[in-house]
PDB file of C-alpha atoms in Angstrom:
ATOM      1  CA  MET A   1     155.483  67.454  52.746  1.00  0.00           C
ATOM      2  CA  LYS A   2     157.955  68.777  55.451  1.00  0.00           C
ATOM      3  CA  ASN A   3     154.856  71.043  56.590  1.00  0.00           C
ATOM      4  CA  GLN A   4     152.875  67.802  56.909  1.00  0.00           C
ATOM      5  CA  GLN A   5     155.354  66.234  59.160  1.00  0.00           C
ATOM      6  CA  GLU A   6     155.655  69.006  61.391  1.00  0.00           C
ATOM      7  CA  PHE A   7     152.237  69.437  61.772  1.00  0.00           C
ATOM      8  CA  PHE A   8     151.854  65.687  62.985  1.00  0.00           C
ATOM      9  CA  ILE A   9     154.608  66.273  65.456  1.00  0.00           C
ATOM     10  CA  LYS A  10     152.813  69.426  66.530  1.00  0.00           C
ATOM     11  CA  MET A  11     149.724  67.130  67.175  1.00  0.00           C
ATOM     12  CA  ALA A  12     151.412  64.706  69.022  1.00  0.00           C
ATOM     13  CA  ILE A  13     153.030  67.354  71.266  1.00  0.00           C
ATOM     14  CA  ALA A  14     149.270  68.839  71.904  1.00  0.00           C
ATOM     15  CA  ALA A  15     148.148  65.185  72.772  1.00  0.00           C
ATOM     16  CA  TRP A  16     150.836  65.103  75.203  1.00  0.00           C
ATOM     17  CA  SER A  17     150.194  68.636  76.659  1.00  0.00           C
ATOM     18  CA  LEU A  18     146.454  67.886  76.988  1.00  0.00           C
ATOM     19  CA  GLN A  19     147.255  65.065  79.413  1.00  0.00           C
ATOM     20  CA  ILE A  20     149.650  67.154  81.159  1.00  0.00           C
ATOM     21  CA  ASP A  21     147.379  69.912  81.830  1.00  0.00           C
ATOM     22  CA  ARG A  22     144.446  67.519  82.818  1.00  0.00           C
ATOM     23  CA  ALA A  23     146.794  65.818  85.362  1.00  0.00           C
ATOM     24  CA  SER A  24     148.117  69.165  86.591  1.00  0.00           C
ATOM     25  CA  LYS A  25     144.644  70.381  87.180  1.00  0.00           C
ATOM     26  CA  LEU A  26     143.844  67.172  88.605  1.00  0.00           C
ATOM     27  CA  PHE A  27     146.758  67.304  91.327  1.00  0.00           C
ATOM     28  CA  ASP A  28     146.032  70.961  92.058  1.00  0.00           C
ATOM     29  CA  SER A  29     142.520  70.066  93.031  1.00  0.00           C
ATOM     30  CA  LEU A  30     143.548  67.582  95.506  1.00  0.00           C
ATOM     31  CA  THR A  31     144.608  68.366  99.028  1.00  0.00           C
ATOM     32  CA  ASP A  32     148.005  66.755 100.337  1.00  0.00           C
ATOM     33  CA  THR A  33     145.571  64.761 102.609  1.00  0.00           C
ATOM     34  CA  GLN A  34     143.665  63.551  99.625  1.00  0.00           C
ATOM     35  CA  LEU A  35     146.895  62.940  97.683  1.00  0.00           C
ATOM     36  CA  GLN A  36     148.227  60.634 100.551  1.00  0.00           C
ATOM     37  CA  LYS A  37     145.086  58.449 100.168  1.00  0.00           C
ATOM     38  CA  GLN A  38     145.211  55.169  98.344  1.00  0.00           C
ATOM     39  CA  VAL A  39     143.051  55.394  94.965  1.00  0.00           C
ATOM     40  CA  SER A  40     141.417  52.091  95.876  1.00  0.00           C
ATOM     41  CA  GLU A  41     142.016  49.669  98.724  1.00  0.00           C
ATOM     42  CA  ASN A  42     145.410  48.174  98.877  1.00  0.00           C
ATOM     43  CA  ARG A  43     146.675  50.166  95.556  1.00  0.00           C
ATOM     44  CA  ASN A  44     149.119  52.978  94.928  1.00  0.00           C
ATOM     45  CA  THR A  45     148.423  56.467  96.876  1.00  0.00           C
ATOM     46  CA  GLY A  46     148.012  59.719  94.842  1.00  0.00           C
ATOM     47  CA  VAL A  47     151.590  60.746  96.052  1.00  0.00           C
ATOM     48  CA  TYR A  48     153.013  57.843  94.747  1.00  0.00           C
ATOM     49  CA  LEU A  49     151.535  58.126  91.384  1.00  0.00           C
ATOM     50  CA  LEU A  50     152.375  62.012  91.428  1.00  0.00           C
ATOM     51  CA  GLY A  51     156.003  60.753  92.247  1.00  0.00           C
ATOM     52  CA  HIS A  52     155.990  58.027  89.505  1.00  0.00           C
ATOM     53  CA  LEU A  53     154.617  60.385  86.432  1.00  0.00           C
ATOM     54  CA  THR A  54     157.079  62.803  87.591  1.00  0.00           C
ATOM     55  CA  ALA A  55     160.271  60.274  87.679  1.00  0.00           C
ATOM     56  CA  ILE A  56     158.982  58.807  84.504  1.00  0.00           C
ATOM     57  CA  HIS A  57     158.930  62.347  82.729  1.00  0.00           C
ATOM     58  CA  ASP A  58     162.398  63.266  84.195  1.00  0.00           C
ATOM     59  CA  GLU A  59     163.538  59.928  82.371  1.00  0.00           C
ATOM     60  CA  MET A  60     162.522  61.186  79.251  1.00  0.00           C
ATOM     61  CA  LEU A  61     165.249  63.899  79.264  1.00  0.00           C
ATOM     62  CA  PRO A  62     167.733  61.517  78.585  1.00  0.00           C
ATOM     63  CA  LEU A  63     165.875  59.166  76.764  1.00  0.00           C
ATOM     64  CA  LEU A  64     164.932  61.552  73.961  1.00  0.00           C
ATOM     65  CA  GLY A  65     168.486  63.060  74.227  1.00  0.00           C
ATOM     66  CA  VAL A  66     167.494  66.305  75.156  1.00  0.00           C
ATOM     67  CA  GLY A  67     169.006  66.605  78.818  1.00  0.00           C
ATOM     68  CA  GLU A  68     170.061  64.708  81.743  1.00  0.00           C
ATOM     69  CA  LYS A  69     167.544  63.941  84.509  1.00  0.00           C
ATOM     70  CA  MET A  70     166.574  66.843  86.963  1.00  0.00           C
ATOM     71  CA  TYR A  71     166.077  64.759  89.978  1.00  0.00           C
ATOM     72  CA  PRO A  72     167.553  61.166  89.590  1.00  0.00           C
ATOM     73  CA  ALA A  73     166.662  60.124  92.818  1.00  0.00           C
ATOM     74  CA  LEU A  74     163.089  60.107  92.060  1.00  0.00           C
ATOM     75  CA  GLY A  75     163.461  56.747  90.003  1.00  0.00           C
ATOM     76  CA  GLU A  76     164.685  54.810  92.688  1.00  0.00           C
ATOM     77  CA  VAL A  77     161.537  55.440  94.972  1.00  0.00           C
ATOM     78  CA  PHE A  78     158.958  55.799  92.278  1.00  0.00           C
ATOM     79  CA  VAL A  79     159.837  53.644  89.683  1.00  0.00           C
ATOM     80  CA  LYS A  80     162.480  50.859  90.914  1.00  0.00           C
ATOM     81  CA  ASN A  81     160.502  50.385  94.026  1.00  0.00           C
ATOM     82  CA  PRO A  82     156.691  50.176  94.797  1.00  0.00           C
ATOM     83  CA  ASP A  83     154.728  52.460  97.027  1.00  0.00           C
ATOM     84  CA  LYS A  84     155.133  50.248 100.323  1.00  0.00           C
ATOM     85  CA  SER A  85     158.976  50.258 100.166  1.00  0.00           C
ATOM     86  CA  ASN A  86     160.409  51.740 103.392  1.00  0.00           C
ATOM     87  CA  LEU A  87     162.357  54.371 101.283  1.00  0.00           C
ATOM     88  CA  ASP A  88     161.918  58.094 102.024  1.00  0.00           C
ATOM     89  CA  LYS A  89     159.453  59.856  99.812  1.00  0.00           C
ATOM     90  CA  PRO A  90     159.720  63.717  99.196  1.00  0.00           C
ATOM     91  CA  LEU A  91     156.580  65.676 100.856  1.00  0.00           C
ATOM     92  CA  PRO A  92     153.741  66.502  98.738  1.00  0.00           C
ATOM     93  CA  HIS A  93     154.538  70.022  98.121  1.00  0.00           C
ATOM     94  CA  GLN A  94     158.221  69.074  97.082  1.00  0.00           C
ATOM     95  CA  LEU A  95     156.788  66.572  94.339  1.00  0.00           C
ATOM     96  CA  ARG A  96     154.290  69.124  93.203  1.00  0.00           C
ATOM     97  CA  MET A  97     157.357  71.470  92.551  1.00  0.00           C
ATOM     98  CA  TYR A  98     159.104  68.813  90.846  1.00  0.00           C
ATOM     99  CA  TRP A  99     156.363  67.711  88.766  1.00  0.00           C
ATOM    100  CA  LYS A 100     155.917  71.419  87.408  1.00  0.00           C
ATOM    101  CA  GLU A 101     159.348  71.990  87.062  1.00  0.00           C
ATOM    102  CA  ILE A 102     160.163  68.799  84.935  1.00  0.00           C
ATOM    103  CA  ASN A 103     157.353  69.034  82.953  1.00  0.00           C
ATOM    104  CA  SER A 104     157.770  72.644  81.936  1.00  0.00           C
ATOM    105  CA  THR A 105     161.377  71.936  81.222  1.00  0.00           C
ATOM    106  CA  LEU A 106     160.203  68.840  79.090  1.00  0.00           C
ATOM    107  CA  LEU A 107     157.969  70.730  77.035  1.00  0.00           C
ATOM    108  CA  LEU A 108     160.431  73.457  76.049  1.00  0.00           C
ATOM    109  CA  LYS A 109     162.774  70.666  75.142  1.00  0.00           C
ATOM    110  CA  LEU A 110     160.027  68.714  73.095  1.00  0.00           C
ATOM    111  CA  ASN A 111     158.875  72.042  71.118  1.00  0.00           C
ATOM    112  CA  ALA A 112     162.708  72.391  70.354  1.00  0.00           C
ATOM    113  CA  ILE A 113     163.264  68.708  68.706  1.00  0.00           C
ATOM    114  CA  ASP A 114     163.928  68.924  65.070  1.00  0.00           C
ATOM    115  CA  THR A 115     161.171  67.279  62.955  1.00  0.00           C
ATOM    116  CA  ASN A 116     163.425  64.431  61.172  1.00  0.00           C
ATOM    117  CA  GLU A 117     164.877  63.691  64.757  1.00  0.00           C
ATOM    118  CA  TRP A 118     161.760  62.813  66.228  1.00  0.00           C
ATOM    119  CA  PHE A 119     161.963  59.656  63.999  1.00  0.00           C
ATOM    120  CA  ASP A 120     165.454  58.706  65.133  1.00  0.00           C
ATOM    121  CA  ARG A 121     166.100  55.822  67.671  1.00  0.00           C
ATOM    122  CA  HIS A 122     165.339  56.914  71.330  1.00  0.00           C
ATOM    123  CA  ALA A 123     168.328  56.420  73.933  1.00  0.00           C
ATOM    124  CA  ALA A 124     167.210  53.140  75.236  1.00  0.00           C
ATOM    125  CA  VAL A 125     167.412  51.216  71.882  1.00  0.00           C
ATOM    126  CA  THR A 126     170.383  50.056  70.131  1.00  0.00           C
ATOM    127  CA  GLU A 127     171.198  50.817  66.485  1.00  0.00           C
ATOM    128  CA  GLU A 128     170.916  47.307  65.645  1.00  0.00           C
ATOM    129  CA  ASP A 129     167.367  46.728  67.309  1.00  0.00           C
ATOM    130  CA  PHE A 130     166.307  50.203  65.813  1.00  0.00           C
ATOM    131  CA  ARG A 131     166.904  48.677  62.340  1.00  0.00           C
ATOM    132  CA  ILE A 132     164.903  45.917  63.074  1.00  0.00           C
ATOM    133  CA  ASP A 133     161.874  47.921  64.359  1.00  0.00           C
ATOM    134  CA  PRO A 134     162.309  51.438  63.164  1.00  0.00           C
ATOM    135  CA  GLN A 135     159.048  52.307  65.172  1.00  0.00           C
ATOM    136  CA  ARG A 136     161.068  52.441  68.444  1.00  0.00           C
ATOM    137  CA  SER A 137     161.740  56.099  67.855  1.00  0.00           C
ATOM    138  CA  LYS A 138     161.796  59.279  69.960  1.00  0.00           C
ATOM    139  CA  LEU A 139     158.126  60.121  68.516  1.00  0.00           C
ATOM    140  CA  ASN A 140     156.932  56.766  69.751  1.00  0.00           C
ATOM    141  CA  ILE A 141     158.153  57.320  73.262  1.00  0.00           C
ATOM    142  CA  LEU A 142     155.888  60.505  73.300  1.00  0.00           C
ATOM    143  CA  LEU A 143     152.822  58.671  71.946  1.00  0.00           C
ATOM    144  CA  ILE A 144     153.349  55.808  74.743  1.00  0.00           C
ATOM    145  CA  ARG A 145     154.096  58.137  77.395  1.00  0.00           C
ATOM    146  CA  THR A 146     150.955  60.231  76.495  1.00  0.00           C
ATOM    147  CA  SER A 147     148.838  56.953  77.303  1.00  0.00           C
ATOM    148  CA  HIS A 148     150.871  56.611  80.300  1.00  0.00           C
ATOM    149  CA  ILE A 149     149.658  59.685  81.913  1.00  0.00           C
ATOM    150  CA  ALA A 150     146.184  59.058  80.963  1.00  0.00           C
ATOM    151  CA  TYR A 151     146.199  55.422  82.667  1.00  0.00           C
ATOM    152  CA  HIS A 152     147.316  57.100  85.919  1.00  0.00           C
ATOM    153  CA  ILE A 153     145.188  60.145  85.500  1.00  0.00           C
ATOM    154  CA  GLY A 154     142.170  57.604  85.266  1.00  0.00           C
ATOM    155  CA  GLN A 155     143.144  56.263  88.725  1.00  0.00           C
ATOM    156  CA  VAL A 156     144.121  59.392  90.693  1.00  0.00           C
ATOM    157  CA  VAL A 157     140.656  61.085  89.588  1.00  0.00           C
ATOM    158  CA  LEU A 158     139.158  58.225  91.985  1.00  0.00           C
ATOM    159  CA  LEU A 159     140.606  60.300  94.919  1.00  0.00           C
ATOM    160  CA  LYS A 160     138.232  63.462  94.127  1.00  0.00           C
ATOM    161  CA  LYS A 161     135.070  63.484  96.164  1.00  0.00           C
TER     162      LYS A 161
ATOM    163  CA  MET B   1     158.344  61.727  52.175  1.00  0.00           C
ATOM    164  CA  LYS B   2     154.998  60.149  51.626  1.00  0.00           C
ATOM    165  CA  ASN B   3     156.891  57.101  53.151  1.00  0.00           C
ATOM    166  CA  GLN B   4     157.590  59.085  56.255  1.00  0.00           C
ATOM    167  CA  GLN B   5     154.133  60.268  56.598  1.00  0.00           C
ATOM    168  CA  GLU B   6     152.874  56.596  56.112  1.00  0.00           C
ATOM    169  CA  PHE B   7     155.292  55.701  58.797  1.00  0.00           C
ATOM    170  CA  PHE B   8     153.877  58.104  61.564  1.00  0.00           C
ATOM    171  CA  ILE B   9     150.422  56.972  60.607  1.00  0.00           C
ATOM    172  CA  LYS B  10     151.279  53.491  61.190  1.00  0.00           C
ATOM    173  CA  MET B  11     153.042  54.646  64.438  1.00  0.00           C
ATOM    174  CA  ALA B  12     149.716  56.083  65.721  1.00  0.00           C
ATOM    175  CA  ILE B  13     147.861  53.118  64.740  1.00  0.00           C
ATOM    176  CA  ALA B  14     150.334  50.992  66.407  1.00  0.00           C
ATOM    177  CA  ALA B  15     149.971  53.026  69.708  1.00  0.00           C
ATOM    178  CA  TRP B  16     146.188  52.804  69.353  1.00  0.00           C
ATOM    179  CA  SER B  17     146.508  48.877  68.644  1.00  0.00           C
ATOM    180  CA  LEU B  18     148.553  48.625  71.874  1.00  0.00           C
ATOM    181  CA  GLN B  19     146.036  49.903  74.035  1.00  0.00           C
ATOM    182  CA  ILE B  20     143.410  47.840  72.553  1.00  0.00           C
ATOM    183  CA  ASP B  21     145.733  44.701  72.981  1.00  0.00           C
ATOM    184  CA  ARG B  22     146.192  45.724  76.863  1.00  0.00           C
ATOM    185  CA  ALA B  23     142.356  46.511  77.298  1.00  0.00           C
ATOM    186  CA  SER B  24     141.281  43.591  75.726  1.00  0.00           C
ATOM    187  CA  LYS B  25     143.835  41.351  77.776  1.00  0.00           C
ATOM    188  CA  LEU B  26     142.635  42.722  80.819  1.00  0.00           C
ATOM    189  CA  PHE B  27     138.998  42.370  80.116  1.00  0.00           C
ATOM    190  CA  ASP B  28     139.461  38.875  78.989  1.00  0.00           C
ATOM    191  CA  SER B  29     141.306  38.176  82.559  1.00  0.00           C
ATOM    192  CA  LEU B  30     138.497  39.294  84.614  1.00  0.00           C
ATOM    193  CA  THR B  31     135.497  37.241  85.270  1.00  0.00           C
ATOM    194  CA  ASP B  32     131.640  38.409  84.794  1.00  0.00           C
ATOM    195  CA  THR B  33     131.471  38.784  88.570  1.00  0.00           C
ATOM    196  CA  GLN B  34     134.679  40.747  88.863  1.00  0.00           C
ATOM    197  CA  LEU B  35     133.530  43.017  85.984  1.00  0.00           C
ATOM    198  CA  GLN B  36     130.372  43.701  87.873  1.00  0.00           C
ATOM    199  CA  LYS B  37     132.036  45.252  90.612  1.00  0.00           C
ATOM    200  CA  GLN B  38     132.696  48.857  90.919  1.00  0.00           C
ATOM    201  CA  VAL B  39     136.413  50.129  90.344  1.00  0.00           C
ATOM    202  CA  SER B  40     136.366  52.012  93.373  1.00  0.00           C
ATOM    203  CA  GLU B  41     133.922  52.847  95.832  1.00  0.00           C
ATOM    204  CA  ASN B  42     130.872  54.505  94.270  1.00  0.00           C
ATOM    205  CA  ARG B  43     132.615  54.789  91.133  1.00  0.00           C
ATOM    206  CA  ASN B  44     131.781  52.868  87.738  1.00  0.00           C
ATOM    207  CA  THR B  45     131.585  49.096  87.397  1.00  0.00           C
ATOM    208  CA  GLY B  46     133.826  47.281  85.001  1.00  0.00           C
ATOM    209  CA  VAL B  47     130.984  46.537  82.980  1.00  0.00           C
ATOM    210  CA  TYR B  48     129.730  49.982  82.221  1.00  0.00           C
ATOM    211  CA  LEU B  49     133.700  50.772  81.561  1.00  0.00           C
ATOM    212  CA  LEU B  50     133.418  48.023  78.976  1.00  0.00           C
ATOM    213  CA  GLY B  51     130.145  49.312  77.475  1.00  0.00           C
ATOM    214  CA  HIS B  52     131.595  52.857  77.750  1.00  0.00           C
ATOM    215  CA  LEU B  53     134.805  52.324  75.556  1.00  0.00           C
ATOM    216  CA  THR B  54     132.778  50.090  73.162  1.00  0.00           C
ATOM    217  CA  ALA B  55     130.270  52.740  72.593  1.00  0.00           C
ATOM    218  CA  ILE B  56     132.937  55.426  71.982  1.00  0.00           C
ATOM    219  CA  HIS B  57     134.791  53.090  69.555  1.00  0.00           C
ATOM    220  CA  ASP B  58     131.497  52.363  67.855  1.00  0.00           C
ATOM    221  CA  GLU B  59     131.260  56.306  67.405  1.00  0.00           C
ATOM    222  CA  MET B  60     134.572  56.327  65.984  1.00  0.00           C
ATOM    223  CA  LEU B  61     133.294  54.707  62.667  1.00  0.00           C
ATOM    224  CA  PRO B  62     131.218  57.685  61.416  1.00  0.00           C
ATOM    225  CA  LEU B  63     133.351  60.254  63.283  1.00  0.00           C
ATOM    226  CA  LEU B  64     136.261  59.003  60.847  1.00  0.00           C
ATOM    227  CA  GLY B  65     133.827  58.739  57.858  1.00  0.00           C
ATOM    228  CA  VAL B  66     134.589  55.000  57.546  1.00  0.00           C
ATOM    229  CA  GLY B  67     131.140  53.589  58.321  1.00  0.00           C
ATOM    230  CA  GLU B  68     127.876  53.625  60.402  1.00  0.00           C
ATOM    231  CA  LYS B  69     127.818  52.806  64.246  1.00  0.00           C
ATOM    232  CA  MET B  70     127.135  49.099  64.512  1.00  0.00           C
ATOM    233  CA  TYR B  71     125.495  48.984  67.787  1.00  0.00           C
ATOM    234  CA  PRO B  72     124.004  52.611  67.973  1.00  0.00           C
ATOM    235  CA  ALA B  73     121.802  51.850  71.038  1.00  0.00           C
ATOM    236  CA  LEU B  74     125.050  51.575  73.338  1.00  0.00           C
ATOM    237  CA  GLY B  75     125.545  55.288  73.231  1.00  0.00           C
ATOM    238  CA  GLU B  76     122.451  56.131  75.338  1.00  0.00           C
ATOM    239  CA  VAL B  77     123.319  53.596  78.111  1.00  0.00           C
ATOM    240  CA  PHE B  78     127.238  54.108  77.991  1.00  0.00           C
ATOM    241  CA  VAL B  79     127.737  57.606  76.929  1.00  0.00           C
ATOM    242  CA  LYS B  80     124.751  59.837  77.444  1.00  0.00           C
ATOM    243  CA  ASN B  81     124.008  58.133  80.768  1.00  0.00           C
ATOM    244  CA  PRO B  82     125.731  57.228  83.815  1.00  0.00           C
ATOM    245  CA  ASP B  83     126.425  53.943  85.343  1.00  0.00           C
ATOM    246  CA  LYS B  84     123.566  54.001  87.794  1.00  0.00           C
ATOM    247  CA  SER B  85     120.753  54.988  84.841  1.00  0.00           C
ATOM    248  CA  ASN B  86     117.852  52.734  85.146  1.00  0.00           C
ATOM    249  CA  LEU B  87     118.435  51.647  81.714  1.00  0.00           C
ATOM    250  CA  ASP B  88     118.896  48.011  80.731  1.00  0.00           C
ATOM    251  CA  LYS B  89     122.438  47.173  80.046  1.00  0.00           C
ATOM    252  CA  PRO B  90     123.570  44.378  77.773  1.00  0.00           C
ATOM    253  CA  LEU B  91     124.862  41.325  79.669  1.00  0.00           C
ATOM    254  CA  PRO B  92     128.716  41.043  80.323  1.00  0.00           C
ATOM    255  CA  HIS B  93     129.245  38.073  77.517  1.00  0.00           C
ATOM    256  CA  GLN B  94     127.289  40.328  74.867  1.00  0.00           C
ATOM    257  CA  LEU B  95     129.661  43.522  75.587  1.00  0.00           C
ATOM    258  CA  ARG B  96     132.690  41.328  75.483  1.00  0.00           C
ATOM    259  CA  MET B  97     131.087  40.317  71.931  1.00  0.00           C
ATOM    260  CA  TYR B  98     130.393  43.789  70.871  1.00  0.00           C
ATOM    261  CA  TRP B  99     133.768  44.798  72.039  1.00  0.00           C
ATOM    262  CA  LYS B 100     135.832  42.510  69.925  1.00  0.00           C
ATOM    263  CA  GLU B 101     133.459  42.863  66.769  1.00  0.00           C
ATOM    264  CA  ILE B 102     133.651  46.648  66.764  1.00  0.00           C
ATOM    265  CA  ASN B 103     137.406  47.061  67.566  1.00  0.00           C
ATOM    266  CA  SER B 104     138.248  44.777  64.831  1.00  0.00           C
ATOM    267  CA  THR B 105     136.199  46.159  62.390  1.00  0.00           C
ATOM    268  CA  LEU B 106     137.576  49.760  63.196  1.00  0.00           C
ATOM    269  CA  LEU B 107     141.117  48.595  63.031  1.00  0.00           C
ATOM    270  CA  LEU B 108     140.441  46.996  59.593  1.00  0.00           C
ATOM    271  CA  LYS B 109     138.966  50.748  58.847  1.00  0.00           C
ATOM    272  CA  LEU B 110     141.736  52.456  60.502  1.00  0.00           C
ATOM    273  CA  ASN B 111     144.282  50.350  58.312  1.00  0.00           C
ATOM    274  CA  ALA B 112     142.435  51.384  54.987  1.00  0.00           C
ATOM    275  CA  ILE B 113     142.130  55.080  55.547  1.00  0.00           C
ATOM    276  CA  ASP B 114     144.418  56.910  52.975  1.00  0.00           C
ATOM    277  CA  THR B 115     147.437  58.895  54.739  1.00  0.00           C
ATOM    278  CA  ASN B 116     146.447  62.147  53.429  1.00  0.00           C
ATOM    279  CA  GLU B 117     142.675  61.539  54.393  1.00  0.00           C
ATOM    280  CA  TRP B 118     144.061  61.506  58.151  1.00  0.00           C
ATOM    281  CA  PHE B 119     144.691  65.184  58.031  1.00  0.00           C
ATOM    282  CA  ASP B 120     140.952  66.066  56.862  1.00  0.00           C
ATOM    283  CA  ARG B 121     138.548  67.195  59.521  1.00  0.00           C
ATOM    284  CA  HIS B 122     136.550  64.618  61.531  1.00  0.00           C
ATOM    285  CA  ALA B 123     132.820  64.419  61.079  1.00  0.00           C
ATOM    286  CA  ALA B 124     131.981  66.519  64.326  1.00  0.00           C
ATOM    287  CA  VAL B 125     133.604  69.619  63.040  1.00  0.00           C
ATOM    288  CA  THR B 126     132.442  72.098  60.500  1.00  0.00           C
ATOM    289  CA  GLU B 127     134.314  73.303  57.534  1.00  0.00           C
ATOM    290  CA  GLU B 128     134.592  76.809  59.051  1.00  0.00           C
ATOM    291  CA  ASP B 129     135.853  75.348  62.589  1.00  0.00           C
ATOM    292  CA  PHE B 130     138.535  73.159  60.830  1.00  0.00           C
ATOM    293  CA  ARG B 131     139.988  76.359  58.840  1.00  0.00           C
ATOM    294  CA  ILE B 132     140.096  78.009  62.362  1.00  0.00           C
ATOM    295  CA  ASP B 133     141.759  74.760  63.906  1.00  0.00           C
ATOM    296  CA  PRO B 134     143.108  72.416  61.361  1.00  0.00           C
ATOM    297  CA  GLN B 135     144.495  70.210  64.305  1.00  0.00           C
ATOM    298  CA  ARG B 136     140.908  68.907  64.326  1.00  0.00           C
ATOM    299  CA  SER B 137     141.586  66.147  62.145  1.00  0.00           C
ATOM    300  CA  LYS B 138     140.852  62.539  61.841  1.00  0.00           C
ATOM    301  CA  LEU B 139     144.389  61.702  63.414  1.00  0.00           C
ATOM    302  CA  ASN B 140     143.935  63.837  66.281  1.00  0.00           C
ATOM    303  CA  ILE B 141     140.689  61.818  67.069  1.00  0.00           C
ATOM    304  CA  LEU B 142     142.943  58.656  66.733  1.00  0.00           C
ATOM    305  CA  LEU B 143     145.391  60.244  69.293  1.00  0.00           C
ATOM    306  CA  ILE B 144     142.600  61.348  71.688  1.00  0.00           C
ATOM    307  CA  ARG B 145     140.970  58.110  71.791  1.00  0.00           C
ATOM    308  CA  THR B 146     144.061  56.199  72.492  1.00  0.00           C
ATOM    309  CA  SER B 147     144.644  58.337  75.571  1.00  0.00           C
ATOM    310  CA  HIS B 148     140.785  57.541  76.456  1.00  0.00           C
ATOM    311  CA  ILE B 149     141.275  53.864  76.418  1.00  0.00           C
ATOM    312  CA  ALA B 150     144.334  54.223  78.631  1.00  0.00           C
ATOM    313  CA  TYR B 151     142.806  56.238  80.953  1.00  0.00           C
ATOM    314  CA  HIS B 152     140.125  53.662  81.546  1.00  0.00           C
ATOM    315  CA  ILE B 153     142.165  50.860  81.606  1.00  0.00           C
ATOM    316  CA  GLY B 154     144.051  52.292  84.474  1.00  0.00           C
ATOM    317  CA  GLN B 155     140.614  52.115  86.521  1.00  0.00           C
ATOM    318  CA  VAL B 156     139.702  48.808  85.356  1.00  0.00           C
ATOM    319  CA  VAL B 157     142.858  47.204  86.292  1.00  0.00           C
ATOM    320  CA  LEU B 158     141.878  47.985  90.044  1.00  0.00           C
ATOM    321  CA  LEU B 159     139.276  45.087  89.589  1.00  0.00           C
ATOM    322  CA  LYS B 160     142.172  42.561  89.363  1.00  0.00           C
ATOM    323  CA  LYS B 161     143.031  40.606  92.661  1.00  0.00           C
TER     324      LYS B 161
END
């Protein structure tokens, strides 16, 4: 039975990795110039979406209780503020580096989380709220964030010729 | 232990439902005219993406072993062929109806699948291939298709003003 639980966790991590790999290949296939374009008229640029996904994944480290954010400044630029803020953005080659670094660190940490721990509450939910809604677990964060990558890949892919 | 397994199946179905609800709200918020536009220059129209998601979900019924396709003709138009094929497409209001009908049927069936059965192979994998890669289960189809909805929602949302 324990085996089947571990199996499910592995499946969820595999689904996550699949999206990360697709996103990585997609970002690698785009030049910096392509990445600086908007995915559609008046919409986010590829650079913003790369920064946004990177920042959200960085925030997963404390959310899952496996570490501190590696690049805490990203959240201000790519989560709390829109693309058209006047905030300075890191250059594409820096963002590409952060993307790789954060995701490889995160994947190592995901693989090290104990099976039972995945069913614990994540850091943004209180003990009381978790009693009311026990689905707000670490595992749920992983499932939701997996869809989140897919959502934005669907947009970034529009930058391809 | 059985309890915890049921719990993560419920979580996976909840993650699926979340994307279905988001997609449904999004499609409902768009007029037929908006839906007929391309999500970006030279890309798929909203109508095609609505048909595509509907067809893929229809195919999940036999894939998960819970029924036959309800509208088998959709696959030819929206999966096997691109938007710019010369095939006749159902009208937006028909597609909206198929979308609701197929997804509500599918959700009922998903909720009725036995916990252990989720770990069985899906219909498109042979027994032999499943022995080699036991992750190719019904549950994995659900996880992958959940990301698939998110991917296309990310595109359809670009049709909103």
